[in-house]
Amino acid sequence: MPLFDLPPEKLRSYAAVLDEPLDFDVFWDATIAEAREFPLDVSFTPVENLLPVIDSFDVSFNGFGGAPIKGWLHLPANRTPDQRLPVVVQYIGYSGGRGLVQQDTAWAQAGYAHFIMDTRGQGYGGLLGDTADPHASAGEVAQPGFMTRGITSREDYYYRRAYVDAFRAIEAAQASTEVDENKVILTGISQGGGLTIAAAGLAAGRIDGVIAVMPDVPFLQDFPRSIDIAARGPYPEIAAFLKRHRHDYEPILEVLNYYDGVHLARRCTAPALYSAAGQDDVCPPSTVYGSFNAYGATAAEAPTKEMEYYRFNNHEGGQEHQWLRQLHYVANLLSE
């Protein structure tokens, strides 16, 4: 498809037009405090993966509301005894789960600990999932999908649970005796990119050790613009819901404002490598740049940030090219 969003020269200066809620930090302080009332209760159970070069562990930890969240931890089998590895915490795209144990071990193949978080209630499309969403609001009236589950309440919105799960996944990864808790890298594509930004923003000032943030074509950024211009994917679920709930637009935007990745990006403090795709009609490039341009804005010392822009790609983004870019980026950070 042709370019439909802003041209590259305007993307570089695009600023999302959002009024941050005055009690944004109060809301998330209370949410994280509530989540931490539940013990993390993390476990790592060795599992056979039929991959001689990788050791894998079935992970369980307590996320939002104390609900059990699944995951995988993959480690290079040739690690030395008592070696503590930098860990890459990976979040999954919309509708996907953690997958089968052999399905994605790329970061472990590169010599890192690789922690993959399952996404509650998802795993029905793309990769297989194993984590339920037991929250009462999961069964409320909603457009099919996850974008409108609990959307009329900031306390019950689906992504409150998912963001807390992503935050606690960092703590779970750091709990492994195989992991260097001071070298945590966060990454993900699409929804995984949005969870990456959310987890990094919530971790700032609450969890030490996050040294890099790598969101690819991230979802959940600049909700008002995304709802208006995204032609495919999850954002149209909200528009479809509003076709029948015609008077709920402003109240829904008020709820979504607490979950907008642009606000969370402003709070991030670790170096970042973003990617955007010029023809992306799922996560439009202007919404990604809105997040990137706000990234680290409130940090006492502005973190470094870089953007890879794939002009002729849609939501698939850079794929193997971005993976190679990330490998170099992390290696360079760790060598400094």
PDB file of C-alpha atoms in Angstrom, residues 41-297:
ATOM      1  CA  ASP A  41       5.979 -16.934  43.936  1.00  0.00           C
ATOM      2  CA  VAL A  42       8.144 -17.548  40.879  1.00  0.00           C
ATOM      3  CA  SER A  43       9.184 -21.059  39.868  1.00  0.00           C
ATOM      4  CA  PHE A  44      11.510 -22.419  37.163  1.00  0.00           C
ATOM      5  CA  THR A  45      10.880 -26.062  36.237  1.00  0.00           C
ATOM      6  CA  PRO A  46      13.312 -27.735  33.789  1.00  0.00           C
ATOM      7  CA  VAL A  47      11.617 -29.133  30.683  1.00  0.00           C
ATOM      8  CA  GLU A  48      12.868 -31.237  27.760  1.00  0.00           C
ATOM      9  CA  ASN A  49      13.057 -29.241  24.533  1.00  0.00           C
ATOM     10  CA  LEU A  50      15.054 -31.654  22.292  1.00  0.00           C
ATOM     11  CA  LEU A  51      17.501 -28.799  21.624  1.00  0.00           C
ATOM     12  CA  PRO A  52      20.994 -29.862  22.780  1.00  0.00           C
ATOM     13  CA  VAL A  53      22.339 -26.289  22.804  1.00  0.00           C
ATOM     14  CA  ILE A  54      19.507 -24.765  24.870  1.00  0.00           C
ATOM     15  CA  ASP A  55      18.257 -25.471  28.406  1.00  0.00           C
ATOM     16  CA  SER A  56      14.602 -24.505  28.940  1.00  0.00           C
ATOM     17  CA  PHE A  57      12.495 -23.906  32.029  1.00  0.00           C
ATOM     18  CA  ASP A  58       8.719 -23.675  32.437  1.00  0.00           C
ATOM     19  CA  VAL A  59       8.139 -20.466  34.386  1.00  0.00           C
ATOM     20  CA  SER A  60       5.229 -19.467  36.611  1.00  0.00           C
ATOM     21  CA  PHE A  61       4.881 -16.248  38.611  1.00  0.00           C
ATOM     22  CA  ASN A  62       2.089 -14.196  40.124  1.00  0.00           C
ATOM     23  CA  GLY A  63       0.907 -11.224  38.067  1.00  0.00           C
ATOM     24  CA  PHE A  64      -1.979  -8.828  38.558  1.00  0.00           C
ATOM     25  CA  GLY A  65      -4.303  -9.900  41.362  1.00  0.00           C
ATOM     26  CA  GLY A  66      -2.024 -12.813  42.228  1.00  0.00           C
ATOM     27  CA  ALA A  67      -3.096 -14.675  39.085  1.00  0.00           C
ATOM     28  CA  PRO A  68      -0.496 -17.188  37.826  1.00  0.00           C
ATOM     29  CA  ILE A  69       1.303 -16.131  34.638  1.00  0.00           C
ATOM     30  CA  LYS A  70       3.265 -18.609  32.533  1.00  0.00           C
ATOM     31  CA  GLY A  71       6.503 -18.088  30.649  1.00  0.00           C
ATOM     32  CA  TRP A  72       9.662 -19.714  29.337  1.00  0.00           C
ATOM     33  CA  LEU A  73      13.253 -19.190  30.391  1.00  0.00           C
ATOM     34  CA  HIS A  74      15.816 -20.345  27.823  1.00  0.00           C
ATOM     35  CA  LEU A  75      19.544 -20.494  28.582  1.00  0.00           C
ATOM     36  CA  PRO A  76      22.574 -21.431  26.476  1.00  0.00           C
ATOM     37  CA  ALA A  77      23.594 -24.946  27.491  1.00  0.00           C
ATOM     38  CA  ASN A  78      27.301 -24.087  27.271  1.00  0.00           C
ATOM     39  CA  ARG A  79      27.145 -21.457  30.041  1.00  0.00           C
ATOM     40  CA  THR A  80      29.727 -21.851  32.773  1.00  0.00           C
ATOM     41  CA  PRO A  81      28.771 -22.817  36.351  1.00  0.00           C
ATOM     42  CA  ASP A  82      27.627 -19.869  38.451  1.00  0.00           C
ATOM     43  CA  GLN A  83      27.593 -17.619  35.366  1.00  0.00           C
ATOM     44  CA  ARG A  84      24.889 -14.942  35.573  1.00  0.00           C
ATOM     45  CA  LEU A  85      23.721 -13.877  32.136  1.00  0.00           C
ATOM     46  CA  PRO A  86      22.191 -10.663  30.801  1.00  0.00           C
ATOM     47  CA  VAL A  87      18.509 -11.398  30.264  1.00  0.00           C
ATOM     48  CA  VAL A  88      16.227 -10.411  27.402  1.00  0.00           C
ATOM     49  CA  VAL A  89      12.594 -10.228  28.562  1.00  0.00           C
ATOM     50  CA  GLN A  90      10.320 -10.649  25.555  1.00  0.00           C
ATOM     51  CA  TYR A  91       6.633  -9.733  25.290  1.00  0.00           C
ATOM     52  CA  ILE A  92       4.313 -11.183  22.656  1.00  0.00           C
ATOM     53  CA  GLY A  93       2.171  -9.640  19.915  1.00  0.00           C
ATOM     54  CA  TYR A  94      -1.614  -9.398  19.992  1.00  0.00           C
ATOM     55  CA  SER A  95      -3.501 -12.724  20.129  1.00  0.00           C
ATOM     56  CA  GLY A  96      -0.274 -14.686  20.679  1.00  0.00           C
ATOM     57  CA  GLY A  97       1.109 -16.535  23.677  1.00  0.00           C
ATOM     58  CA  ARG A  98       4.472 -17.899  24.719  1.00  0.00           C
ATOM     59  CA  GLY A  99       4.376 -20.657  22.080  1.00  0.00           C
ATOM     60  CA  LEU A 100       5.864 -24.141  22.287  1.00  0.00           C
ATOM     61  CA  VAL A 101       9.078 -24.608  24.221  1.00  0.00           C
ATOM     62  CA  GLN A 102      11.225 -24.997  21.066  1.00  0.00           C
ATOM     63  CA  GLN A 103       9.560 -22.227  19.093  1.00  0.00           C
ATOM     64  CA  ASP A 104      11.666 -19.159  19.913  1.00  0.00           C
ATOM     65  CA  THR A 105      15.064 -19.483  21.556  1.00  0.00           C
ATOM     66  CA  ALA A 106      16.886 -16.898  19.447  1.00  0.00           C
ATOM     67  CA  TRP A 107      18.270 -14.750  22.252  1.00  0.00           C
ATOM     68  CA  ALA A 108      19.526 -17.820  24.131  1.00  0.00           C
ATOM     69  CA  GLN A 109      21.252 -18.940  20.934  1.00  0.00           C
ATOM     70  CA  ALA A 110      23.031 -15.571  20.974  1.00  0.00           C
ATOM     71  CA  GLY A 111      24.325 -16.239  24.501  1.00  0.00           C
ATOM     72  CA  TYR A 112      21.731 -14.426  26.624  1.00  0.00           C
ATOM     73  CA  ALA A 113      19.111 -15.598  29.084  1.00  0.00           C
ATOM     74  CA  HIS A 114      15.808 -15.385  27.202  1.00  0.00           C
ATOM     75  CA  PHE A 115      12.629 -14.901  29.268  1.00  0.00           C
ATOM     76  CA  ILE A 116       9.313 -15.018  27.339  1.00  0.00           C
ATOM     77  CA  MET A 117       6.138 -13.877  29.103  1.00  0.00           C
ATOM     78  CA  ASP A 118       2.829 -15.474  28.201  1.00  0.00           C
ATOM     79  CA  THR A 119      -0.010 -12.945  27.751  1.00  0.00           C
ATOM     80  CA  ARG A 120      -3.059 -13.577  29.897  1.00  0.00           C
ATOM     81  CA  GLY A 121      -6.167 -14.637  27.997  1.00  0.00           C
ATOM     82  CA  GLN A 122      -4.359 -14.686  24.656  1.00  0.00           C
ATOM     83  CA  GLY A 123      -2.627 -17.395  22.683  1.00  0.00           C
ATOM     84  CA  TYR A 124      -5.507 -18.227  20.339  1.00  0.00           C
ATOM     85  CA  GLY A 125      -3.801 -16.803  17.232  1.00  0.00           C
ATOM     86  CA  GLY A 126      -0.157 -16.759  16.234  1.00  0.00           C
ATOM     87  CA  LEU A 127       1.619 -18.519  19.110  1.00  0.00           C
ATOM     88  CA  LEU A 128       0.023 -20.885  21.613  1.00  0.00           C
ATOM     89  CA  GLY A 129      -0.809 -19.510  25.072  1.00  0.00           C
ATOM     90  CA  ASP A 130      -1.275 -21.163  28.486  1.00  0.00           C
ATOM     91  CA  THR A 131      -2.397 -18.321  30.789  1.00  0.00           C
ATOM     92  CA  ALA A 132      -6.020 -17.593  31.661  1.00  0.00           C
ATOM     93  CA  ASP A 133      -7.468 -14.186  32.549  1.00  0.00           C
ATOM     94  CA  PRO A 134      -9.640 -14.882  35.612  1.00  0.00           C
ATOM     95  CA  HIS A 135     -10.626 -11.246  36.233  1.00  0.00           C
ATOM     96  CA  ALA A 136     -14.379 -10.656  36.473  1.00  0.00           C
ATOM     97  CA  SER A 137     -14.366  -7.936  33.807  1.00  0.00           C
ATOM     98  CA  ALA A 138     -13.036 -10.389  31.194  1.00  0.00           C
ATOM     99  CA  GLY A 139     -16.621 -11.524  30.608  1.00  0.00           C
ATOM    100  CA  GLU A 140     -18.282  -8.113  30.322  1.00  0.00           C
ATOM    101  CA  VAL A 141     -19.947  -6.789  27.168  1.00  0.00           C
ATOM    102  CA  ALA A 142     -17.165  -6.045  24.706  1.00  0.00           C
ATOM    103  CA  GLN A 143     -16.218  -6.119  21.057  1.00  0.00           C
ATOM    104  CA  PRO A 144     -14.485  -9.442  20.213  1.00  0.00           C
ATOM    105  CA  GLY A 145     -10.817  -9.170  21.157  1.00  0.00           C
ATOM    106  CA  PHE A 146      -9.182  -7.470  24.141  1.00  0.00           C
ATOM    107  CA  MET A 147      -9.260  -3.765  23.346  1.00  0.00           C
ATOM    108  CA  THR A 148     -12.657  -3.086  24.887  1.00  0.00           C
ATOM    109  CA  ARG A 149     -12.628  -5.515  27.820  1.00  0.00           C
ATOM    110  CA  GLY A 150     -13.413  -3.424  30.884  1.00  0.00           C
ATOM    111  CA  ILE A 151     -12.888  -0.262  28.835  1.00  0.00           C
ATOM    112  CA  THR A 152     -15.444   1.804  30.734  1.00  0.00           C
ATOM    113  CA  SER A 153     -13.403   1.561  33.963  1.00  0.00           C
ATOM    114  CA  ARG A 154      -9.751   2.448  34.450  1.00  0.00           C
ATOM    115  CA  GLU A 155      -9.570  -0.101  37.294  1.00  0.00           C
ATOM    116  CA  ASP A 156     -11.022  -2.944  35.214  1.00  0.00           C
ATOM    117  CA  TYR A 157      -9.472  -2.293  31.793  1.00  0.00           C
ATOM    118  CA  TYR A 158      -7.713  -5.367  30.392  1.00  0.00           C
ATOM    119  CA  TYR A 159      -4.368  -3.633  29.924  1.00  0.00           C
ATOM    120  CA  ARG A 160      -4.130  -2.742  33.597  1.00  0.00           C
ATOM    121  CA  ARG A 161      -3.700  -6.443  34.177  1.00  0.00           C
ATOM    122  CA  ALA A 162      -1.404  -6.966  31.197  1.00  0.00           C
ATOM    123  CA  TYR A 163       0.846  -4.021  32.119  1.00  0.00           C
ATOM    124  CA  VAL A 164       1.219  -5.267  35.688  1.00  0.00           C
ATOM    125  CA  ASP A 165       2.004  -8.768  34.415  1.00  0.00           C
ATOM    126  CA  ALA A 166       4.723  -7.261  32.196  1.00  0.00           C
ATOM    127  CA  PHE A 167       6.157  -5.325  35.153  1.00  0.00           C
ATOM    128  CA  ARG A 168       6.216  -8.400  37.372  1.00  0.00           C
ATOM    129  CA  ALA A 169       7.812 -10.423  34.554  1.00  0.00           C
ATOM    130  CA  ILE A 170      10.926  -8.266  35.044  1.00  0.00           C
ATOM    131  CA  GLU A 171      10.960  -9.162  38.723  1.00  0.00           C
ATOM    132  CA  ALA A 172      10.424 -12.831  37.856  1.00  0.00           C
ATOM    133  CA  ALA A 173      13.318 -12.839  35.388  1.00  0.00           C
ATOM    134  CA  GLN A 174      15.585 -11.178  37.951  1.00  0.00           C
ATOM    135  CA  ALA A 175      14.665 -13.883  40.477  1.00  0.00           C
ATOM    136  CA  SER A 176      16.503 -16.554  38.485  1.00  0.00           C
ATOM    137  CA  THR A 177      19.920 -17.442  39.899  1.00  0.00           C
ATOM    138  CA  GLU A 178      21.118 -17.747  36.277  1.00  0.00           C
ATOM    139  CA  VAL A 179      20.346 -14.095  35.499  1.00  0.00           C
ATOM    140  CA  ASP A 180      22.342 -10.911  36.065  1.00  0.00           C
ATOM    141  CA  GLU A 181      19.642  -8.737  37.630  1.00  0.00           C
ATOM    142  CA  ASN A 182      21.560  -5.603  36.658  1.00  0.00           C
ATOM    143  CA  LYS A 183      21.469  -6.382  32.921  1.00  0.00           C
ATOM    144  CA  VAL A 184      17.834  -6.598  31.845  1.00  0.00           C
ATOM    145  CA  ILE A 185      16.800  -5.870  28.252  1.00  0.00           C
ATOM    146  CA  LEU A 186      13.107  -5.514  27.314  1.00  0.00           C
ATOM    147  CA  THR A 187      11.783  -6.182  23.833  1.00  0.00           C
ATOM    148  CA  GLY A 188       8.692  -7.099  21.816  1.00  0.00           C
ATOM    149  CA  ILE A 189       6.877  -6.546  18.536  1.00  0.00           C
ATOM    150  CA  SER A 190       3.489  -4.795  18.147  1.00  0.00           C
ATOM    151  CA  GLN A 191       1.549  -5.500  21.376  1.00  0.00           C
ATOM    152  CA  GLY A 192       4.840  -6.860  22.667  1.00  0.00           C
ATOM    153  CA  GLY A 193       6.396  -3.492  21.850  1.00  0.00           C
ATOM    154  CA  GLY A 194       3.626  -1.709  23.714  1.00  0.00           C
ATOM    155  CA  LEU A 195       4.136  -3.965  26.751  1.00  0.00           C
ATOM    156  CA  THR A 196       7.880  -3.294  26.485  1.00  0.00           C
ATOM    157  CA  ILE A 197       7.306   0.465  26.793  1.00  0.00           C
ATOM    158  CA  ALA A 198       4.732   0.008  29.565  1.00  0.00           C
ATOM    159  CA  ALA A 199       7.013  -2.264  31.572  1.00  0.00           C
ATOM    160  CA  ALA A 200       9.975   0.099  31.128  1.00  0.00           C
ATOM    161  CA  GLY A 201       7.923   3.131  32.141  1.00  0.00           C
ATOM    162  CA  LEU A 202       6.524   1.389  35.208  1.00  0.00           C
ATOM    163  CA  ALA A 203       9.939   0.003  36.135  1.00  0.00           C
ATOM    164  CA  ALA A 204      11.553   3.470  36.165  1.00  0.00           C
ATOM    165  CA  GLY A 205      12.106   4.324  39.823  1.00  0.00           C
ATOM    166  CA  ARG A 206      10.612   0.994  40.943  1.00  0.00           C
ATOM    167  CA  ILE A 207      12.963  -1.692  39.559  1.00  0.00           C
ATOM    168  CA  ASP A 208      16.693  -1.311  39.038  1.00  0.00           C
ATOM    169  CA  GLY A 209      18.614  -3.093  36.318  1.00  0.00           C
ATOM    170  CA  VAL A 210      16.774  -2.318  33.063  1.00  0.00           C
ATOM    171  CA  ILE A 211      19.536  -1.272  30.656  1.00  0.00           C
ATOM    172  CA  ALA A 212      17.806  -1.313  27.254  1.00  0.00           C
ATOM    173  CA  VAL A 213      14.305  -1.010  25.784  1.00  0.00           C
ATOM    174  CA  MET A 214      13.658  -2.268  22.233  1.00  0.00           C
ATOM    175  CA  PRO A 215      10.044  -1.872  21.043  1.00  0.00           C
ATOM    176  CA  ASP A 216       9.338  -2.798  17.406  1.00  0.00           C
ATOM    177  CA  VAL A 217       6.340  -1.193  15.614  1.00  0.00           C
ATOM    178  CA  PRO A 218       4.748  -0.765  19.065  1.00  0.00           C
ATOM    179  CA  PHE A 219       1.023  -0.936  19.690  1.00  0.00           C
ATOM    180  CA  LEU A 220      -0.864   0.947  22.451  1.00  0.00           C
ATOM    181  CA  GLN A 221       0.657   4.342  21.600  1.00  0.00           C
ATOM    182  CA  ASP A 222      -1.261   7.611  20.999  1.00  0.00           C
ATOM    183  CA  PHE A 223      -4.737   6.076  21.311  1.00  0.00           C
ATOM    184  CA  PRO A 224      -6.777   8.995  19.900  1.00  0.00           C
ATOM    185  CA  ARG A 225      -4.825   9.141  16.640  1.00  0.00           C
ATOM    186  CA  SER A 226      -4.542   5.369  16.377  1.00  0.00           C
ATOM    187  CA  ILE A 227      -8.293   4.884  16.708  1.00  0.00           C
ATOM    188  CA  ASP A 228      -8.884   7.473  13.992  1.00  0.00           C
ATOM    189  CA  ILE A 229      -6.424   6.270  11.344  1.00  0.00           C
ATOM    190  CA  ALA A 230      -5.500   2.597  11.899  1.00  0.00           C
ATOM    191  CA  ALA A 231      -7.234   0.582   9.174  1.00  0.00           C
ATOM    192  CA  ARG A 232      -6.432  -2.914  10.415  1.00  0.00           C
ATOM    193  CA  GLY A 233      -5.774  -4.778  13.603  1.00  0.00           C
ATOM    194  CA  PRO A 234      -6.845  -4.239  17.194  1.00  0.00           C
ATOM    195  CA  TYR A 235      -7.529  -0.475  17.216  1.00  0.00           C
ATOM    196  CA  PRO A 236     -10.641  -0.879  15.000  1.00  0.00           C
ATOM    197  CA  GLU A 237     -12.150  -3.001  17.786  1.00  0.00           C
ATOM    198  CA  ILE A 238     -12.611   0.244  19.721  1.00  0.00           C
ATOM    199  CA  ALA A 239     -14.157   2.026  16.743  1.00  0.00           C
ATOM    200  CA  ALA A 240     -16.517  -0.910  16.184  1.00  0.00           C
ATOM    201  CA  PHE A 241     -17.563  -0.831  19.847  1.00  0.00           C
ATOM    202  CA  LEU A 242     -18.269   2.898  19.598  1.00  0.00           C
ATOM    203  CA  LYS A 243     -20.535   2.391  16.581  1.00  0.00           C
ATOM    204  CA  ARG A 244     -23.102   1.026  19.038  1.00  0.00           C
ATOM    205  CA  HIS A 245     -21.938   2.760  22.241  1.00  0.00           C
ATOM    206  CA  ARG A 246     -22.077   6.146  20.560  1.00  0.00           C
ATOM    207  CA  HIS A 247     -21.977   8.307  23.678  1.00  0.00           C
ATOM    208  CA  ASP A 248     -19.003   6.599  25.303  1.00  0.00           C
ATOM    209  CA  TYR A 249     -16.200   8.071  23.178  1.00  0.00           C
ATOM    210  CA  GLU A 250     -15.030  10.757  25.612  1.00  0.00           C
ATOM    211  CA  PRO A 251     -15.334   8.552  28.735  1.00  0.00           C
ATOM    212  CA  ILE A 252     -13.436   5.780  26.941  1.00  0.00           C
ATOM    213  CA  LEU A 253     -10.656   8.163  25.930  1.00  0.00           C
ATOM    214  CA  GLU A 254     -10.379   9.191  29.582  1.00  0.00           C
ATOM    215  CA  VAL A 255      -9.816   5.551  30.552  1.00  0.00           C
ATOM    216  CA  LEU A 256      -7.359   4.890  27.714  1.00  0.00           C
ATOM    217  CA  ASN A 257      -5.366   7.966  28.718  1.00  0.00           C
ATOM    218  CA  TYR A 258      -4.093   6.038  31.753  1.00  0.00           C
ATOM    219  CA  TYR A 259      -2.756   3.325  29.423  1.00  0.00           C
ATOM    220  CA  ASP A 260      -1.304   5.389  26.620  1.00  0.00           C
ATOM    221  CA  GLY A 261       2.255   4.326  25.920  1.00  0.00           C
ATOM    222  CA  VAL A 262       3.221   7.920  25.166  1.00  0.00           C
ATOM    223  CA  HIS A 263       2.825   8.830  28.845  1.00  0.00           C
ATOM    224  CA  LEU A 264       4.746   5.752  29.956  1.00  0.00           C
ATOM    225  CA  ALA A 265       7.481   6.391  27.385  1.00  0.00           C
ATOM    226  CA  ARG A 266       8.038   9.845  28.891  1.00  0.00           C
ATOM    227  CA  ARG A 267       8.960   8.157  32.181  1.00  0.00           C
ATOM    228  CA  CYS A 268      11.478   5.686  30.738  1.00  0.00           C
ATOM    229  CA  THR A 269      15.117   6.072  31.739  1.00  0.00           C
ATOM    230  CA  ALA A 270      16.966   3.279  29.865  1.00  0.00           C
ATOM    231  CA  PRO A 271      18.469   3.631  26.363  1.00  0.00           C
ATOM    232  CA  ALA A 272      16.004   2.719  23.631  1.00  0.00           C
ATOM    233  CA  LEU A 273      15.988   1.341  20.116  1.00  0.00           C
ATOM    234  CA  TYR A 274      12.594   1.736  18.393  1.00  0.00           C
ATOM    235  CA  SER A 275      11.406   0.696  14.956  1.00  0.00           C
ATOM    236  CA  ALA A 276       8.550   2.009  12.810  1.00  0.00           C
ATOM    237  CA  ALA A 277       7.248   1.047   9.374  1.00  0.00           C
ATOM    238  CA  GLY A 278       6.160   3.689   6.884  1.00  0.00           C
ATOM    239  CA  GLN A 279       3.222   1.725   5.463  1.00  0.00           C
ATOM    240  CA  ASP A 280       2.040   0.257   8.764  1.00  0.00           C
ATOM    241  CA  ASP A 281      -1.757   0.536   8.892  1.00  0.00           C
ATOM    242  CA  VAL A 282      -1.980  -1.467  12.148  1.00  0.00           C
ATOM    243  CA  CYS A 283       0.340   0.683  14.284  1.00  0.00           C
ATOM    244  CA  PRO A 284       0.685   3.848  12.169  1.00  0.00           C
ATOM    245  CA  PRO A 285       4.196   5.316  12.122  1.00  0.00           C
ATOM    246  CA  SER A 286       3.082   8.676  13.507  1.00  0.00           C
ATOM    247  CA  THR A 287       1.832   6.959  16.673  1.00  0.00           C
ATOM    248  CA  VAL A 288       5.163   5.177  17.057  1.00  0.00           C
ATOM    249  CA  TYR A 289       7.043   8.437  16.563  1.00  0.00           C
ATOM    250  CA  GLY A 290       4.716  10.123  19.055  1.00  0.00           C
ATOM    251  CA  SER A 291       5.986   7.651  21.628  1.00  0.00           C
ATOM    252  CA  PHE A 292       9.612   7.813  20.475  1.00  0.00           C
ATOM    253  CA  ASN A 293       9.707  11.614  20.501  1.00  0.00           C
ATOM    254  CA  ALA A 294       8.309  11.648  24.051  1.00  0.00           C
ATOM    255  CA  TYR A 295      10.632   8.900  25.266  1.00  0.00           C
ATOM    256  CA  GLY A 296      12.586   9.847  28.387  1.00  0.00           C
ATOM    257  CA  ALA A 297      11.156  13.365  28.522  1.00  0.00           C
TER     258      ALA A 297
END
